């Protein structure tokens, strides 16, 4: 069952990098550009919208974090992220989450 964008938006939460690190180690973190709507990105991932996702990957708007980003976050383990779980992935954004 795929949730609606509105339901996904209500599921956005905040997490510290320290809590997210284990998901990175298992390959489950997807970094979403702040310019994208996190709930929309989650909806596209959940729906396996490969065309849109491929466009976003090509544009650098969604993907795995870089080594330099990981290094910076490891230096600030209490850094907060907006996050949304779309199993087996955890989608994160560096911006402060908006709660509805």
XYZ file of C-alpha atoms in Angstrom:
100
model
C 0.000 0.000 0.000
C 1.391 3.376 -1.032
C 0.524 6.292 1.202
C -0.661 9.613 -0.183
C 1.640 12.626 -0.307
C -0.409 14.177 2.503
C 0.015 11.083 4.693
C 3.737 11.040 3.962
C 4.030 14.748 4.802
C 2.467 14.030 8.197
C 5.102 11.322 8.761
C 8.097 13.655 8.336
C 10.142 13.660 11.492
C 13.403 15.073 12.788
C 16.468 12.953 13.515
C 20.015 13.621 14.594
C 22.872 12.374 12.447
C 23.982 10.079 15.267
C 20.651 8.237 14.969
C 20.865 8.054 11.170
C 24.475 6.797 10.924
C 23.502 3.113 11.201
C 21.235 3.485 8.155
C 24.155 4.923 6.179
C 26.295 1.921 7.090
C 23.687 -0.465 5.658
C 23.325 1.671 2.503
C 19.843 2.927 3.332
C 20.320 6.722 3.431
C 19.110 8.802 0.492
C 19.886 12.510 0.615
C 17.183 14.680 -0.932
C 18.005 18.247 -2.020
C 16.351 20.943 0.059
C 14.754 22.273 -3.133
C 12.615 19.126 -3.412
C 9.563 18.420 -1.309
C 10.532 15.496 0.940
C 7.042 13.962 0.872
C 6.957 14.168 -2.932
C 10.388 12.540 -3.185
C 9.243 9.773 -0.822
C 6.095 9.238 -2.877
C 8.199 8.875 -6.055
C 10.606 6.439 -4.365
C 7.758 4.383 -2.897
C 6.023 4.319 -6.278
C 9.254 3.362 -8.068
C 8.912 6.336 -10.448
C 12.197 5.538 -12.195
C 11.942 8.281 -14.827
C 11.596 11.145 -12.331
C 14.118 9.597 -9.937
C 16.658 9.187 -12.747
C 16.178 12.851 -13.681
C 16.708 13.887 -10.053
C 19.832 11.713 -9.765
C 21.233 13.240 -12.968
C 20.542 16.728 -11.612
C 22.192 15.889 -8.268
C 18.919 16.399 -6.404
C 18.717 12.918 -4.872
C 21.334 10.300 -4.097
C 23.792 8.931 -1.607
C 25.677 11.454 0.568
C 29.222 12.295 -0.481
C 32.254 11.405 1.603
C 32.753 15.100 2.442
C 29.144 15.416 3.641
C 29.495 12.290 5.774
C 32.757 13.590 7.234
C 31.133 16.945 8.098
C 28.125 15.245 9.692
C 30.366 12.891 11.663
C 31.956 16.033 13.106
C 28.525 17.230 14.240
C 26.715 14.085 15.320
C 23.817 16.127 16.779
C 23.080 17.806 13.435
C 19.362 17.564 12.754
C 17.740 16.371 9.546
C 14.224 16.123 8.249
C 13.637 12.429 7.638
C 11.064 10.079 6.231
C 11.235 6.284 6.203
C 10.305 4.539 2.963
C 11.524 1.045 3.750
C 14.219 -0.009 3.096
C 15.348 3.615 2.716
C 15.529 6.610 4.996
C 15.182 9.842 3.019
C 16.856 12.821 4.655
C 17.171 16.556 4.066
C 19.501 18.968 5.783
C 16.813 21.611 6.186
C 14.770 21.877 9.344
C 11.654 19.738 9.054
C 8.254 21.332 8.664
C 5.688 19.684 10.876
C 2.066 19.734 9.776
